[in-house]
mmCIF file of C-alpha atoms in Angstrom:
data_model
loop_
_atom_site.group_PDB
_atom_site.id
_atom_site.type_symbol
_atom_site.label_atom_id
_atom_site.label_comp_id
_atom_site.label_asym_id
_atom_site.label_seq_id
_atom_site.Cartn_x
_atom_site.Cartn_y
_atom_site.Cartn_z
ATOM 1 C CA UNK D 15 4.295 -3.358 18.551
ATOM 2 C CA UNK D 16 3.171 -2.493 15.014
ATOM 3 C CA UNK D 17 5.523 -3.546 11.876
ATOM 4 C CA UNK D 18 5.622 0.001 10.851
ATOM 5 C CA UNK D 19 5.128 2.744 12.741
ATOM 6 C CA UNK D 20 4.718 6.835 11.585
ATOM 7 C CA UNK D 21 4.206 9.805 13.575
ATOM 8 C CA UNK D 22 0.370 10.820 11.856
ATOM 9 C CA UNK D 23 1.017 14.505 11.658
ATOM 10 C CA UNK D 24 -0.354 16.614 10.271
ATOM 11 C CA UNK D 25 2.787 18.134 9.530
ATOM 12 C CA UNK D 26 2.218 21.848 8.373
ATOM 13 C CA UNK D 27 4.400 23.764 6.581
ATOM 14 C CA UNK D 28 5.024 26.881 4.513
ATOM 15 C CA UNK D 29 6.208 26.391 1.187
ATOM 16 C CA UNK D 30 9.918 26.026 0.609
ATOM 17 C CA UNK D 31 10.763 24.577 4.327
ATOM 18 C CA UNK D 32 12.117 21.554 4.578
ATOM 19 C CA UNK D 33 10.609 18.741 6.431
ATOM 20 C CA UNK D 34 11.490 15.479 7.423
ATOM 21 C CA UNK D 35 9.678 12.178 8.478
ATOM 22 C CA UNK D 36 10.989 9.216 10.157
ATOM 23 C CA UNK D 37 9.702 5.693 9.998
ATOM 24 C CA UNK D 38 10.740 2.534 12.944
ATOM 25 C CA UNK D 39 10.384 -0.880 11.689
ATOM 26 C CA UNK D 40 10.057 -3.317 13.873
ATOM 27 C CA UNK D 41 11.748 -6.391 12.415
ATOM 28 C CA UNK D 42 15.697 -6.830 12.356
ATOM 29 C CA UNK D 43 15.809 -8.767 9.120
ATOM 30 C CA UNK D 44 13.730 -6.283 6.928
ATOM 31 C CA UNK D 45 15.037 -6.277 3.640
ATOM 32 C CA UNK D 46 13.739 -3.592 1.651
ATOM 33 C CA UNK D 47 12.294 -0.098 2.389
ATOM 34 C CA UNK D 48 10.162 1.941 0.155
ATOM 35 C CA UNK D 49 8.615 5.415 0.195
ATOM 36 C CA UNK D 50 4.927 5.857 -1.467
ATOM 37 C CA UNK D 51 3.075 9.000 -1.847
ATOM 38 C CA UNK D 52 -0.692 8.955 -1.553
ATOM 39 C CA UNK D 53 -3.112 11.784 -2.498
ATOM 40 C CA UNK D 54 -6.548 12.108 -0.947
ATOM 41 C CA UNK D 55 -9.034 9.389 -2.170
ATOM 42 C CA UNK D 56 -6.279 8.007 -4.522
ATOM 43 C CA UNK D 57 -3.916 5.126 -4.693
ATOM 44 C CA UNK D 58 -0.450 4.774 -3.272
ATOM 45 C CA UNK D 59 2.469 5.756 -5.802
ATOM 46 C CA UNK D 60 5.927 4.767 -5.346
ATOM 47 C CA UNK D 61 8.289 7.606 -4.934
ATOM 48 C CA UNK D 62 11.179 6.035 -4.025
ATOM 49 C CA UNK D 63 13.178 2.745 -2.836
ATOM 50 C CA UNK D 64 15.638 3.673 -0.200
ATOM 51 C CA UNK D 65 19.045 2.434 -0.112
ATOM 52 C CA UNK D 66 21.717 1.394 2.696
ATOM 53 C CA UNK D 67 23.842 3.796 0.970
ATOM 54 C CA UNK D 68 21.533 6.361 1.327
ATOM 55 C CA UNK D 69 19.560 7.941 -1.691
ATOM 56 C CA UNK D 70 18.443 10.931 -3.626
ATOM 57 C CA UNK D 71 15.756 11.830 -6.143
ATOM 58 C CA UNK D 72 15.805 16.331 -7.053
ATOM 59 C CA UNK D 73 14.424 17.348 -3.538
ATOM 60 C CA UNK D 74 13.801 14.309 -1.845
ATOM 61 C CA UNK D 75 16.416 12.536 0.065
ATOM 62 C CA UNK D 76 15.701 8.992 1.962
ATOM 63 C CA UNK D 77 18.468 7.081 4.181
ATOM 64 C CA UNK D 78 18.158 4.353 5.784
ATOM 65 C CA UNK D 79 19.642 3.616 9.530
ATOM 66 C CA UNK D 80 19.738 -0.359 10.238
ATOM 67 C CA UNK D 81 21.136 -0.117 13.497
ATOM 68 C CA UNK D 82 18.394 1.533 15.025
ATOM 69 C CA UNK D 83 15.530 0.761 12.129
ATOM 70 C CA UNK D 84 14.495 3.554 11.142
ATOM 71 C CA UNK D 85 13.924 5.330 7.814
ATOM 72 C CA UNK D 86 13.813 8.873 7.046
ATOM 73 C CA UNK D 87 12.497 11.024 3.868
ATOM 74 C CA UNK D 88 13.444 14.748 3.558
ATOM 75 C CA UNK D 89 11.918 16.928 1.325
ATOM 76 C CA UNK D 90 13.583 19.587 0.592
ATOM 77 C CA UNK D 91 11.602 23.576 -0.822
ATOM 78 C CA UNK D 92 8.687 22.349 -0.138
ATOM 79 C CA UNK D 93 5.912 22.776 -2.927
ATOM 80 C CA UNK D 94 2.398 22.719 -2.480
ATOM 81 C CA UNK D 95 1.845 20.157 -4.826
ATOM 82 C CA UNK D 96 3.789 18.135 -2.106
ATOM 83 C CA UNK D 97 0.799 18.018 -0.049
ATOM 84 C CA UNK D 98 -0.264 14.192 0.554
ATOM 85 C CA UNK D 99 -0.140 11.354 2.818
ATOM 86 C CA UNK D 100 3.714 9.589 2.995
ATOM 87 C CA UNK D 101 3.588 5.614 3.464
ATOM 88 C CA UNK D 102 6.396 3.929 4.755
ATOM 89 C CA UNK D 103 6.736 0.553 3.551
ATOM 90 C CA UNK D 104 9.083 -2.223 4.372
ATOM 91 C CA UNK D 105 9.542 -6.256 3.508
ATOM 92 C CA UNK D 106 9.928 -7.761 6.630
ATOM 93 C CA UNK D 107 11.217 -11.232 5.560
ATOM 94 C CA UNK D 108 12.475 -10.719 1.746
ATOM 95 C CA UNK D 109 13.903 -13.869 -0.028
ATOM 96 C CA UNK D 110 11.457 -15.409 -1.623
ATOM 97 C CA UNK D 111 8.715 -13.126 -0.694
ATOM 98 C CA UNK D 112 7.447 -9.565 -1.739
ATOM 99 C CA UNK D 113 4.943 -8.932 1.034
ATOM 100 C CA UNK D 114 5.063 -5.371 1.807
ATOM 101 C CA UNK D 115 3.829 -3.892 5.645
ATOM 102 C CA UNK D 116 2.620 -0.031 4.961
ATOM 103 C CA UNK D 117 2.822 2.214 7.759
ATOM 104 C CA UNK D 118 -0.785 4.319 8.374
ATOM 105 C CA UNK D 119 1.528 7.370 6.696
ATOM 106 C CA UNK D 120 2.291 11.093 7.719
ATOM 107 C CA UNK D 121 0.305 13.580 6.505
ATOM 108 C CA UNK D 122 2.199 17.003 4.881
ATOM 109 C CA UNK D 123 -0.156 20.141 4.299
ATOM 110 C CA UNK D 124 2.239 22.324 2.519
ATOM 111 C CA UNK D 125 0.619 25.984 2.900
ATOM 112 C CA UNK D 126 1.024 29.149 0.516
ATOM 113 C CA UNK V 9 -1.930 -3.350 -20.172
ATOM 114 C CA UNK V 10 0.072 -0.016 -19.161
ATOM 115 C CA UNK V 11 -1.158 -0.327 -15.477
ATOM 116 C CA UNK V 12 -3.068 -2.157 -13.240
ATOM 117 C CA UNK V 13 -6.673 -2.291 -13.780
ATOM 118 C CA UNK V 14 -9.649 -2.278 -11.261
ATOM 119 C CA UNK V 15 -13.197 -3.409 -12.215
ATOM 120 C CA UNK V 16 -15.824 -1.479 -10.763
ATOM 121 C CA UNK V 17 -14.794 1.222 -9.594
ATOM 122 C CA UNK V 18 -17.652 1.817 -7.601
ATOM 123 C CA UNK V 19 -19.517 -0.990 -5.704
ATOM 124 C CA UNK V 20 -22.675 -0.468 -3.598
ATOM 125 C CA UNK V 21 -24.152 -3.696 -2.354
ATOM 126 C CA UNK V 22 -26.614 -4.486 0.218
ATOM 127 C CA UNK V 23 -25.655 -6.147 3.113
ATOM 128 C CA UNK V 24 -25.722 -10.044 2.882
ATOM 129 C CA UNK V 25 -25.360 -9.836 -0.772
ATOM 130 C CA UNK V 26 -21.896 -11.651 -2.626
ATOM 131 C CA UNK V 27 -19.941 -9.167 -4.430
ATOM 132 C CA UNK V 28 -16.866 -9.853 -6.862
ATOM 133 C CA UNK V 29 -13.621 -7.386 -7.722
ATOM 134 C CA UNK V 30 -11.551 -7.825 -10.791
ATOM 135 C CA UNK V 31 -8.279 -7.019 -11.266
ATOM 136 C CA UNK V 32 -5.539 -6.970 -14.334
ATOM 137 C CA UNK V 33 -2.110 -6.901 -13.487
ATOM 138 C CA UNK V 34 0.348 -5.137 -15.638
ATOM 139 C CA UNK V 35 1.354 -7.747 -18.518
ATOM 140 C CA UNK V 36 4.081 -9.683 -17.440
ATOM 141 C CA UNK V 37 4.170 -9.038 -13.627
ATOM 142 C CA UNK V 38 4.115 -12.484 -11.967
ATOM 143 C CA UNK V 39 3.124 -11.278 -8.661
ATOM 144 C CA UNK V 40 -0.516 -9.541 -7.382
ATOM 145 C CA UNK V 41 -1.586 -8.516 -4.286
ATOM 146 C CA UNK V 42 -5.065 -7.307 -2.725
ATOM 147 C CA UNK V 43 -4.879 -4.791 0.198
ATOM 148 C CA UNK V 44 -7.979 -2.941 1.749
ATOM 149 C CA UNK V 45 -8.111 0.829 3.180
ATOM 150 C CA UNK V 46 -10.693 1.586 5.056
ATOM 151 C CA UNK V 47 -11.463 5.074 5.378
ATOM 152 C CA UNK V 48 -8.870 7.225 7.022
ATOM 153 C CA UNK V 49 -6.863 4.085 7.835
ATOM 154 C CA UNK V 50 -3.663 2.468 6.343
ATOM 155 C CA UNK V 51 -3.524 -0.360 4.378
ATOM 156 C CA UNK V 52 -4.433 -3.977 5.474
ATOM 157 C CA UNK V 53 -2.716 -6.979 3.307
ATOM 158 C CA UNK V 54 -5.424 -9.183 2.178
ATOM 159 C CA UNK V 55 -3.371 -12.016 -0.171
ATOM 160 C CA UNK V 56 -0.361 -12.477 -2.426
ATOM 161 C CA UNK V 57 -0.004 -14.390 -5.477
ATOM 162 C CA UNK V 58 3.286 -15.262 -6.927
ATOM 163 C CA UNK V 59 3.604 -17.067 -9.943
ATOM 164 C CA UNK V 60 2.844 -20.746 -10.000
ATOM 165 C CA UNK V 61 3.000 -20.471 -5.948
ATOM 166 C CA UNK V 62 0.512 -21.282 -3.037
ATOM 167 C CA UNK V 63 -1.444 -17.853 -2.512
ATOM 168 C CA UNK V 64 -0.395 -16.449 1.228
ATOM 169 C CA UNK V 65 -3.758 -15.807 2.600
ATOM 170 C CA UNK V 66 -2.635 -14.759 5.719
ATOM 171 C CA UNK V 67 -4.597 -11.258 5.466
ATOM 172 C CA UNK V 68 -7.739 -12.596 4.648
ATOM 173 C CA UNK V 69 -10.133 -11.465 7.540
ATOM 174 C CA UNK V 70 -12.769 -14.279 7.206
ATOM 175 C CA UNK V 71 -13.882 -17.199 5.348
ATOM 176 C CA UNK V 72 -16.107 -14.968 3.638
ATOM 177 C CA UNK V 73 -13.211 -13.045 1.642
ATOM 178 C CA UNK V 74 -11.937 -15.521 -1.352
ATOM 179 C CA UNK V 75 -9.305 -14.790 -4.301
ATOM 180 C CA UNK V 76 -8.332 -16.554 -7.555
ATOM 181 C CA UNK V 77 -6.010 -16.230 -10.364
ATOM 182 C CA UNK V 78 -5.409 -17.444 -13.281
ATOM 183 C CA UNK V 79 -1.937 -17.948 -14.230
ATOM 184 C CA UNK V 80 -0.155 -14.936 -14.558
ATOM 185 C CA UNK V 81 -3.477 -12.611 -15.786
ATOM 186 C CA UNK V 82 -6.468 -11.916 -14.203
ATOM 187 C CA UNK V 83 -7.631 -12.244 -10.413
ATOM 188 C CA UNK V 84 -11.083 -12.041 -8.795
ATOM 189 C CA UNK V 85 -11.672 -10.739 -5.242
ATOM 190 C CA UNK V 86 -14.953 -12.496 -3.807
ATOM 191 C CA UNK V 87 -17.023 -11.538 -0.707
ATOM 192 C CA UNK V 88 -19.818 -13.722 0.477
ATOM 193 C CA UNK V 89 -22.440 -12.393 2.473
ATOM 194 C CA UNK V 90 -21.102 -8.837 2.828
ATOM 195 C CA UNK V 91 -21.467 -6.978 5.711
ATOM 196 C CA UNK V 92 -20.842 -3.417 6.717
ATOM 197 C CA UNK V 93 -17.553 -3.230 7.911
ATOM 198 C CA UNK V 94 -16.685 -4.867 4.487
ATOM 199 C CA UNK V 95 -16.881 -1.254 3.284
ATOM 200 C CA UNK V 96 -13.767 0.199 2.223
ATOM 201 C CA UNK V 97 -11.490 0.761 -0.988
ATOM 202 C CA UNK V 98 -10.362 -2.668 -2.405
ATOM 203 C CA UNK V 99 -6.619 -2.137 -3.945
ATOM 204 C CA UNK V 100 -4.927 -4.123 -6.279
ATOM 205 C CA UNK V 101 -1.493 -3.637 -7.111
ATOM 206 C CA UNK V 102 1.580 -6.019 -9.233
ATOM 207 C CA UNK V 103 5.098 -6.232 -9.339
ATOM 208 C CA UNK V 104 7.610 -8.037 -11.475
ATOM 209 C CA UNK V 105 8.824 -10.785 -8.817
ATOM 210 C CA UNK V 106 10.413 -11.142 -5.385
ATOM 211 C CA UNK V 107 11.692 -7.376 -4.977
ATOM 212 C CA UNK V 108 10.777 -3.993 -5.656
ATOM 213 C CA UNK V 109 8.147 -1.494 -4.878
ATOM 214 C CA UNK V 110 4.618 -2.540 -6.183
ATOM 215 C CA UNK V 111 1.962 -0.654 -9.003
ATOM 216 C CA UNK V 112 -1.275 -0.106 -7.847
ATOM 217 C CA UNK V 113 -4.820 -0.064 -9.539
ATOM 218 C CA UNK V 114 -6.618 3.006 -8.766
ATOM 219 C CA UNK V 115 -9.092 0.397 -6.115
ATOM 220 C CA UNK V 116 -12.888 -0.685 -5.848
ATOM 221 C CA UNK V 117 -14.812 1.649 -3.565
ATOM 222 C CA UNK V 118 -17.588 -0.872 -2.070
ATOM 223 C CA UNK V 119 -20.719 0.506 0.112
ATOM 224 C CA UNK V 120 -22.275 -1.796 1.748
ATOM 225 C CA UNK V 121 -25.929 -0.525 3.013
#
């Protein structure tokens, strides 16, 4: 079983839907959970940690569920400038180490 | 510097050649890490630095794939003897320590023909 597993997509929307992606982690003690955004033939940008509590940034929402390990980012009126590739990303061990696992990512194709 | 920086950004190389990537962390981040992406794949750990720490090497594919770093500054990526399926986009990216999401150079793109 892989670390970090996404559905691929494409996931193809109209602009202003909302859509949501989930993320299963395999590991129990994970520690911390990221979201990253990349854009075709570019690097990976953070776009946001994601909190037991549950967390917020304008239109995008992330939560975390540790019971079942999973993570979830909802974007909210969709824009096309939305359109990339979502990474999931999680520390398996934490402590002393920062060695992140990257899911393969979900593709969104937010359409006019 | 204000981000990470990659040096080349382009690579081609002919197979069986050695080829060396550069990175430069963002000043004061003590920890640097190499990943590759292959095209339309996700990304594959390659090593870790951390301060004054042994390197985890763990995601190094073969003895052909070497890293360095000097202190807290500078790292070199070397491949010996590259072949093919070394092709792919060579990512470096920093971070301040133990936690927290990580800034990544904008990669190496090596061809090898």
């Amino acid at each position: 079983r892989k670390e970090v597993e996404q559905d691929p997509g494409p996931f193809n929307v109209p602009e202003g839907a909302t859509v949501a992606f989930n993320c299963t982690y395999s590991n129990s003690a994970s520690q911390s959970f990221f979201w990253y955004r990349q854009d075709c033939r570019k690097e990976p940008k953070l776009l946001m940690s994601v909190y037991s509590s549950g967390n917020e940034d304008g239109r995008f929402t992330a939560q975390l569920n540790r019971a079942s390990q999973y993570i979830s980012l909802l974007i909210r009126d969709s824009k096309l400038s939305d359109s990339a590739t979502y990474l999931c990303v999680v520390n398996p061990r934490g402590g002393a180490t920062n060695k992140l696992i990257f899911g393969t990512g979900t593709l969104l194709a937010v359409q006019p | 510097g204000a981000g990470v920086s990659q040096s080349p950004s382009n690579k081609v190389t002919e197979k069986g050649k050695d080829v060396e990537l550069r990175c430069d962390p963002i000043s004061g981040h003590t920890a640097l890490y190499w990943y590759r992406q292959r095209l339309g794949q996700g990304l594959e750990f390659l090593i870790y630095f951390q301060g004054n720490s042994a390197p985890d090497k763990s995601g190094l594919p073969s003895d052909r794939f070497s890293a360095e770093r000097t202190g807290e500054s500078v790292s070199t990526l070397t491949i010996q003897r590259t072949q093919q399926e070394d092709s792919a986009v060579y990512l470096c990216a920093s971070s301040l320590g133990f936690t927290g999401g990580y800034t990544f150079g904008s990669g190496t793109r090596l061809t090898v023909v």
